[in-house]
Coordinates of C-alpha atoms in Angstrom, one line a residue:
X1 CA -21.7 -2.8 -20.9
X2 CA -17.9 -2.0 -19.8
X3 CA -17.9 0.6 -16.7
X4 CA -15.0 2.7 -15.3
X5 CA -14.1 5.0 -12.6
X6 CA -13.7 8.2 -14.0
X7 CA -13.2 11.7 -13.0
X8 CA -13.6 15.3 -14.8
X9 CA -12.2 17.5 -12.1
X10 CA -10.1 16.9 -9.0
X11 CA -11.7 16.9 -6.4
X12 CA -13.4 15.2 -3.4
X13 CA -15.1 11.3 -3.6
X14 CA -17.9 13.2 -5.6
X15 CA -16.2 13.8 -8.7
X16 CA -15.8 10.1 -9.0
X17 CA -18.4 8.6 -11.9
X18 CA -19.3 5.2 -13.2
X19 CA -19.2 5.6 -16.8
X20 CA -19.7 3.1 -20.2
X21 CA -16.2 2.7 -22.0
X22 CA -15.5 0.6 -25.2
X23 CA -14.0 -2.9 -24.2
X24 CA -10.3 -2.3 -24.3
X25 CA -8.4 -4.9 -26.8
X26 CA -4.9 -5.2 -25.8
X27 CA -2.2 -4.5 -27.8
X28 CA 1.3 -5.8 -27.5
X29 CA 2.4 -7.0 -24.0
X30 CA -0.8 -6.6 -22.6
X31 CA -3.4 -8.2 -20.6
X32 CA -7.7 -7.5 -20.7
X33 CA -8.7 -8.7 -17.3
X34 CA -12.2 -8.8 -16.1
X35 CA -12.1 -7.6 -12.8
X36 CA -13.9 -9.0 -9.3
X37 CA -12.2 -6.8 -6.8
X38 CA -10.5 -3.5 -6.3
X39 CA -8.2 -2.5 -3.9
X40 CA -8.2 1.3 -2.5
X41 CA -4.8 3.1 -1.8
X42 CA -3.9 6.6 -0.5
X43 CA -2.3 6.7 -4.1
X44 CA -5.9 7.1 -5.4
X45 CA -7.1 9.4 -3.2
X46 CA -4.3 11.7 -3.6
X47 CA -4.5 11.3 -7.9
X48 CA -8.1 12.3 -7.4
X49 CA -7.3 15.3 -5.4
X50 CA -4.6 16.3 -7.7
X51 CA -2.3 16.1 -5.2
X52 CA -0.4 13.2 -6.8
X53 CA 3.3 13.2 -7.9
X54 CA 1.6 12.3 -11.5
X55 CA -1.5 14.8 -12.6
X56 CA -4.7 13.7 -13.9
X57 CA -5.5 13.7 -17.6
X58 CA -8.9 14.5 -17.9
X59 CA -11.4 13.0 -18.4
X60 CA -9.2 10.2 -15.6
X61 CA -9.1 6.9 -14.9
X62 CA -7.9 5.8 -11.3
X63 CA -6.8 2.7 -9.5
X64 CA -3.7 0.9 -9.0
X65 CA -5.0 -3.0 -7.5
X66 CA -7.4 -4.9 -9.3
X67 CA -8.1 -8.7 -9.2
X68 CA -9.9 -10.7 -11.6
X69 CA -9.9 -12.8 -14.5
X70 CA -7.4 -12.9 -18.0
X71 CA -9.8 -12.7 -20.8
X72 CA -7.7 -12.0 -23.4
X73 CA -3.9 -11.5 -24.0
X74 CA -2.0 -8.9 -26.5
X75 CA 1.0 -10.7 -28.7
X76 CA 4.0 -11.3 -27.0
X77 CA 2.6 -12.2 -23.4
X78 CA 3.9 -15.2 -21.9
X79 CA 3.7 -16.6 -18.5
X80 CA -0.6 -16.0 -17.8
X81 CA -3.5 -17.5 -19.8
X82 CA -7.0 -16.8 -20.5
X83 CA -9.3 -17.9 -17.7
X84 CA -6.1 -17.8 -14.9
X85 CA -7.0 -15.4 -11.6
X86 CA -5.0 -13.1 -11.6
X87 CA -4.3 -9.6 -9.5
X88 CA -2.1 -6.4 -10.3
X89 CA 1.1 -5.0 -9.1
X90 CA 1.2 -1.4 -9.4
X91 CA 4.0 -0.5 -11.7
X92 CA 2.8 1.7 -14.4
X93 CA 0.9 5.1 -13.7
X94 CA -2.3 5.7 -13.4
X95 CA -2.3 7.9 -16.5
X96 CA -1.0 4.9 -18.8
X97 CA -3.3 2.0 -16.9
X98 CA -6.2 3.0 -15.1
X99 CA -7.5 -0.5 -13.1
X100 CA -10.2 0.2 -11.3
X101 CA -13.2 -0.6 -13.8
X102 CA -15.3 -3.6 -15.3
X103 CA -12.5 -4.5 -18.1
X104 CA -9.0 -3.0 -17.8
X105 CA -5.8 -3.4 -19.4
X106 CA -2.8 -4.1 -17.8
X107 CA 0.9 -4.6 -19.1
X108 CA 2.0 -7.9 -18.7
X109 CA 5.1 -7.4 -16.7
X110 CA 2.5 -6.0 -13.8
X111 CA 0.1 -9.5 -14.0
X112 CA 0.8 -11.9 -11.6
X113 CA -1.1 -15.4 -10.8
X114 CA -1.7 -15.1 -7.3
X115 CA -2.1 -17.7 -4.7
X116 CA -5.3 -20.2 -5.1
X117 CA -5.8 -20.0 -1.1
X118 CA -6.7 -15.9 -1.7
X119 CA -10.1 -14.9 -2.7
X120 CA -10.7 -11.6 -5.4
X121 CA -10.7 -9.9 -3.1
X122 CA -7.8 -10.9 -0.8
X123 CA -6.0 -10.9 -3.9
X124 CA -6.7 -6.8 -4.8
X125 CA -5.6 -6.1 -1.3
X126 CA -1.3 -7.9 -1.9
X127 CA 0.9 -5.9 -3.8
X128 CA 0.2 -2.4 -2.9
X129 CA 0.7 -3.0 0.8
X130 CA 2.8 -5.8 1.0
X131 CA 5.6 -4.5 -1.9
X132 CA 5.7 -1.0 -0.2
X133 CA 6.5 -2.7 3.6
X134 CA 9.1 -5.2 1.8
X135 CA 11.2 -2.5 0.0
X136 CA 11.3 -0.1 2.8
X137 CA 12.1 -2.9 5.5
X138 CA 13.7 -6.0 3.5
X139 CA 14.9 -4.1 0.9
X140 CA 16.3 -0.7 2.2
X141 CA 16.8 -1.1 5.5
X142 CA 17.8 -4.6 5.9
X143 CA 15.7 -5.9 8.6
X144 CA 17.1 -8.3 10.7
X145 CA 16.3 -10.6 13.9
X146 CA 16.2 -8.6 17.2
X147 CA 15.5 -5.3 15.3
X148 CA 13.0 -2.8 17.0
X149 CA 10.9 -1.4 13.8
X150 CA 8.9 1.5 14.4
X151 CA 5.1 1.6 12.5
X152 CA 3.8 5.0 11.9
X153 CA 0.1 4.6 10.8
X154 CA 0.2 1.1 11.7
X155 CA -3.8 0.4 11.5
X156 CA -3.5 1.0 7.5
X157 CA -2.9 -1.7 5.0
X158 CA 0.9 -1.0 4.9
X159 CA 1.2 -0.7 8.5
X160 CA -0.2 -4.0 9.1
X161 CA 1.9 -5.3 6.2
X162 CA 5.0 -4.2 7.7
X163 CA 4.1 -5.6 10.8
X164 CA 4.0 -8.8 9.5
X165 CA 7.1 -8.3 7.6
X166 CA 9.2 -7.5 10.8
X167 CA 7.6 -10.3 12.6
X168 CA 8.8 -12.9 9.5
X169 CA 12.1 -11.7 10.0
X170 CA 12.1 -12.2 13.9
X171 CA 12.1 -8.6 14.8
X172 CA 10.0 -6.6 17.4
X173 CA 7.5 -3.9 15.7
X174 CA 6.5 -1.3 17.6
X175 CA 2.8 0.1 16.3
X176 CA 2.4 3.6 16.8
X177 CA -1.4 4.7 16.3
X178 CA -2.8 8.2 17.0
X179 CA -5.0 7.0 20.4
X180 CA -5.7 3.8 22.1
X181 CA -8.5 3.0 20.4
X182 CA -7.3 1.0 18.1
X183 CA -4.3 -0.8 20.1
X184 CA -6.0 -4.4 20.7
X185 CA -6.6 -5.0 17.0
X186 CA -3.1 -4.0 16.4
X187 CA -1.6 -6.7 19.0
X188 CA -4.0 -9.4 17.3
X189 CA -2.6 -8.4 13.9
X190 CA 1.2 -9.2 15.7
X191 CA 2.5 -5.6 17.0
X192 CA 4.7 -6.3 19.6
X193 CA 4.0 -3.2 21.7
X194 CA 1.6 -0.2 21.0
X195 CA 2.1 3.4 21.4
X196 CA -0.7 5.9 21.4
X197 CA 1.2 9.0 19.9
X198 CA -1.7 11.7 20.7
X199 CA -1.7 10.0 24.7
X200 CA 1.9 8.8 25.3
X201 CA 5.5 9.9 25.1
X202 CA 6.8 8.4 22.4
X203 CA 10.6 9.0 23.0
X204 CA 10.6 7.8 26.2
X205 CA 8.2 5.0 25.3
X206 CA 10.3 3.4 22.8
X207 CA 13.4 3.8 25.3
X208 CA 11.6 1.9 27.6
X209 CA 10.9 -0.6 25.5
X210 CA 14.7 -0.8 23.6
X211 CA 16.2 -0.6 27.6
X212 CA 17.1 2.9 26.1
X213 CA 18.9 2.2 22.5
X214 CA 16.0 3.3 20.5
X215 CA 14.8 1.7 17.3
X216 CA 17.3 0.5 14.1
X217 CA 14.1 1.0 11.3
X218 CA 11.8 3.5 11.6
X219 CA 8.8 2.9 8.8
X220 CA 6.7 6.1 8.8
X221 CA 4.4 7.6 5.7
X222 CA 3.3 11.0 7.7
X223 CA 6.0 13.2 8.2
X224 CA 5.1 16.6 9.1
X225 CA 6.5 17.7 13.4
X226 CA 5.9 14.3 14.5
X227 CA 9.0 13.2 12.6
X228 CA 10.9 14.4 15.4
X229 CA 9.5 12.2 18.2
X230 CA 11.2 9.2 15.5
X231 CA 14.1 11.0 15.1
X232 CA 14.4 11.2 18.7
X233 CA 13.5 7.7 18.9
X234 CA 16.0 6.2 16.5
X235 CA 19.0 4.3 17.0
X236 CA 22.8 5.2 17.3
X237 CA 22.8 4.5 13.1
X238 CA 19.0 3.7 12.8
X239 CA 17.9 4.0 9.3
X240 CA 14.6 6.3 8.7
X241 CA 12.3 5.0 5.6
X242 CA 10.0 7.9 4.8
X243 CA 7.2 6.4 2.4
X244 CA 4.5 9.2 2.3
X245 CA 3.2 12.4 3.2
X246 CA 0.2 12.0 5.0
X247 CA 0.9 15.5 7.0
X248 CA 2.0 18.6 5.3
X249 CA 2.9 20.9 7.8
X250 CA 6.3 21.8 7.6
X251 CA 8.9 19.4 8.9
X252 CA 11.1 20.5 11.5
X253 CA 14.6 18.4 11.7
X254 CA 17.2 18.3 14.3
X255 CA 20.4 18.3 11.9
X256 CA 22.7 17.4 15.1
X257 CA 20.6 14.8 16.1
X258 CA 21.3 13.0 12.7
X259 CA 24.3 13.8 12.1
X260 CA 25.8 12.4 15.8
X261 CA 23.8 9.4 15.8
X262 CA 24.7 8.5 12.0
X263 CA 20.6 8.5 11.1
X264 CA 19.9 7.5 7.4
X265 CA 16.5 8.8 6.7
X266 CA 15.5 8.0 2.9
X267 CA 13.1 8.9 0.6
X268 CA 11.2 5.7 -0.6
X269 CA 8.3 5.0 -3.2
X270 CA 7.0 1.5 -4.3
X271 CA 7.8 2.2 -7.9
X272 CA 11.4 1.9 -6.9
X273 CA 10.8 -1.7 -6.8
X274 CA 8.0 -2.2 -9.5
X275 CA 9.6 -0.7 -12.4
X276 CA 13.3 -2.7 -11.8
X277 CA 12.7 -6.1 -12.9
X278 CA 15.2 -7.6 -10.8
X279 CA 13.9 -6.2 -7.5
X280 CA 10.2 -6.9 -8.6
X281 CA 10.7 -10.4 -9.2
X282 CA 11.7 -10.5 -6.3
X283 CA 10.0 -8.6 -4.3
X284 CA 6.7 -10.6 -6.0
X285 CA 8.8 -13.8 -4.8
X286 CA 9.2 -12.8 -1.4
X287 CA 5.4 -11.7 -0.8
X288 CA 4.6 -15.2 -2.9
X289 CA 6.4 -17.5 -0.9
X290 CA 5.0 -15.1 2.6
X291 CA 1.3 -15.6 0.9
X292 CA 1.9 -19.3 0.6
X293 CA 2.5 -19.9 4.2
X294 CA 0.5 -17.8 5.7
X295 CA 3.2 -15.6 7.3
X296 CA 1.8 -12.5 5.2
X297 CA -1.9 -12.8 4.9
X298 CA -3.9 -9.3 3.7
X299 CA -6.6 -7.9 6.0
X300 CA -9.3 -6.1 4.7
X301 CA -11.3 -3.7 6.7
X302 CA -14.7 -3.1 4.5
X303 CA -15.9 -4.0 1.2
X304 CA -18.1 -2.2 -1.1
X305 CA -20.0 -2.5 -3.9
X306 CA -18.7 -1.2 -7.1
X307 CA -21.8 1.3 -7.4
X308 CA -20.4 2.9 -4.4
X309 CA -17.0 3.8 -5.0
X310 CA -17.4 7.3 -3.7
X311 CA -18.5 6.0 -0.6
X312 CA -15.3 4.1 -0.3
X313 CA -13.2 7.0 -1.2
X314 CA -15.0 8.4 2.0
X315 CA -14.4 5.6 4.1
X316 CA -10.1 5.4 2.6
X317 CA -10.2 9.3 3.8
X318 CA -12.4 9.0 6.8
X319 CA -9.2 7.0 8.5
X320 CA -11.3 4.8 10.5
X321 CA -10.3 1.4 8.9
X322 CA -8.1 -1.3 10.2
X323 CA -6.5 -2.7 6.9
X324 CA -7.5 -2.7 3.1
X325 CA -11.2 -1.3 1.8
X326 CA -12.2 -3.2 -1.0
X327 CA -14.6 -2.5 -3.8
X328 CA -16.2 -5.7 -5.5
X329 CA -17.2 -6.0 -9.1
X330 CA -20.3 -7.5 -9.9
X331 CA -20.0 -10.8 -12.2
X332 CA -19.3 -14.3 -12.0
X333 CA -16.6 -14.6 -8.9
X334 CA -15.8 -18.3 -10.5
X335 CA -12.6 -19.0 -12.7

């Protein structure tokens, strides 16, 4: 028996089934894994929905992040072997390489030995979160030591990737989190200073907290009117990564504000980095070497069984979770 997550219809965490597939056999430059963990992403949730840059081909596969185990390899891969534990980094689409299943196929360029010190599931929870905080803060906007960095959605997988990020590089991030709620487990995880964005100021917060010069990198997947409060937040020549669209109501933008403090704001997706082999080695070499020493280290918030991947969906749209939620395969977890 091979299972996948599949869908008919978009649609809510309902339309999600487990159904019996024929074992894949990979074909040139690909890789069969046989998966122990899953990692859930916005990305999904948004595919499912149809609300995805990419549109579902139906009947759909889904998932991006999968760890598991090679079990057999197409002609012309080099670099992993049968039996090596292994995990995904998303740079294909969904439509192409749907991972989140018993026995996927992946292309090889995406297959990456991870770290022995991470478990399956540790390992499912990486490149997602860890690849979309490097290329907007290391890659784009150059963080540096003494930066203030600015977190929008700080309690998700990315935002606590990014706060580790600015933290390796020696510069302050500022969580920002809808209420207080959540702002102890977001100073364990390393956030220099919290602001509660429903209950604070966050303006004048962050020139408080910048003795009034406002943040150089803003990091912020929402958008929508609260993109103003970081606009007015930002830095004489502050650069603004936008790497979602969690809110779709109509962005309003102060076009002197950026223009007399010299704002960049850019557009950024992960696949920038994925799908440029230059800047995906390494980005994979950067989150690697991070994994290694325990300067990046995932955190996962909830882990279900594989049965229950709708309820997961519920839990990824619910917003409750600090960090990744997981989905675990049933088999053998040994290599």
């Amino acid at each position: 028996m091979n299972r996948a997550v599949r869908f008919h219809q978009t649609g809510g965490p309902e339309v999600l089934r487990l159904e019996e597939v024929p074992l894949p056999v990979p074909g040139p430059g690909e890789v069969l894994i046989r998966t122990r963990a899953l990692g859930l992403n916005r990305a999904e949730s948004m595919f499912r929905l149809g609300q995805y840059g990419t549109d579902p081909v139906f009947p759909s596969g889904v998932g991006y992040e999968a760890a598991g185990v090679v079990e057999a390899l197409g002609d012309g891969v080099s670099g992993v072997g049968v039996g090596d534990a292994v995990s995904v980094v998303p740079a294909f689409s969904m439509t192409e390489y749907p991972v989140h299943g018993e026995a996927v196929l992946a292309p090889a360029h995406a297959v990456v030995v991870h770290p022995e010190r991470l478990s399956f599931e540790e390992a499912a929870s990486v490149w997602m979160q860890f690849i979309t905080a490097y290329g907007g803060l290391v890659d784009l906007a150059g963080v540096r030591a003494g930066d203030t960095v600015l977190i929008s959605a700080a309690s998700s997988s990315v935002g606590l990737a990014a706060i580790q990020i600015a933290r390796r590089a020696g510069a302050r991030p500022v969580a920002l989190t809808r209420t207080g709620a959540k702002r102890q487990r977001l100073l364990d995880a390393g956030a220099d200073e919290v602001i509660a964005t429903a209950e604070e100021d966050v303006a004048a917060r962050v020139r408080e907290l910048t003795s009034g010069e406002g943040a150089r990198i803003v990091f912020d997947p929402v958008g929508g009117p609260a993109l103003a409060d970081l606009i007015d937040s930002a830095a004489h020549e502050a650069t603004i990564v936008l790497y979602g669209l969690l809110d779709r109501t109509p962005t309003p933008l102060d076009v002197g504000t950026v223009l007399f403090k010299h704002l960049t704001i850019r557009g950024f997706e992960l696949f920038e980095i994925t799908t440029d082999d230059r800047r995906r080695a390494e980005a994979v070499g950067y989150v690697r070497d991070g994994l290694a020493t325990g300067e990046l280290t995932p955190t996962i918030d909830t882990v279900f069984p594989l049965e229950r991947i709708a309820d997961a969906h519920r839990a990824l749209e619910a917003g409750g979770q600090v960090g990744k939620i997981v989905v675990t395969v049933p088999g053998d977890a040994s290599v």
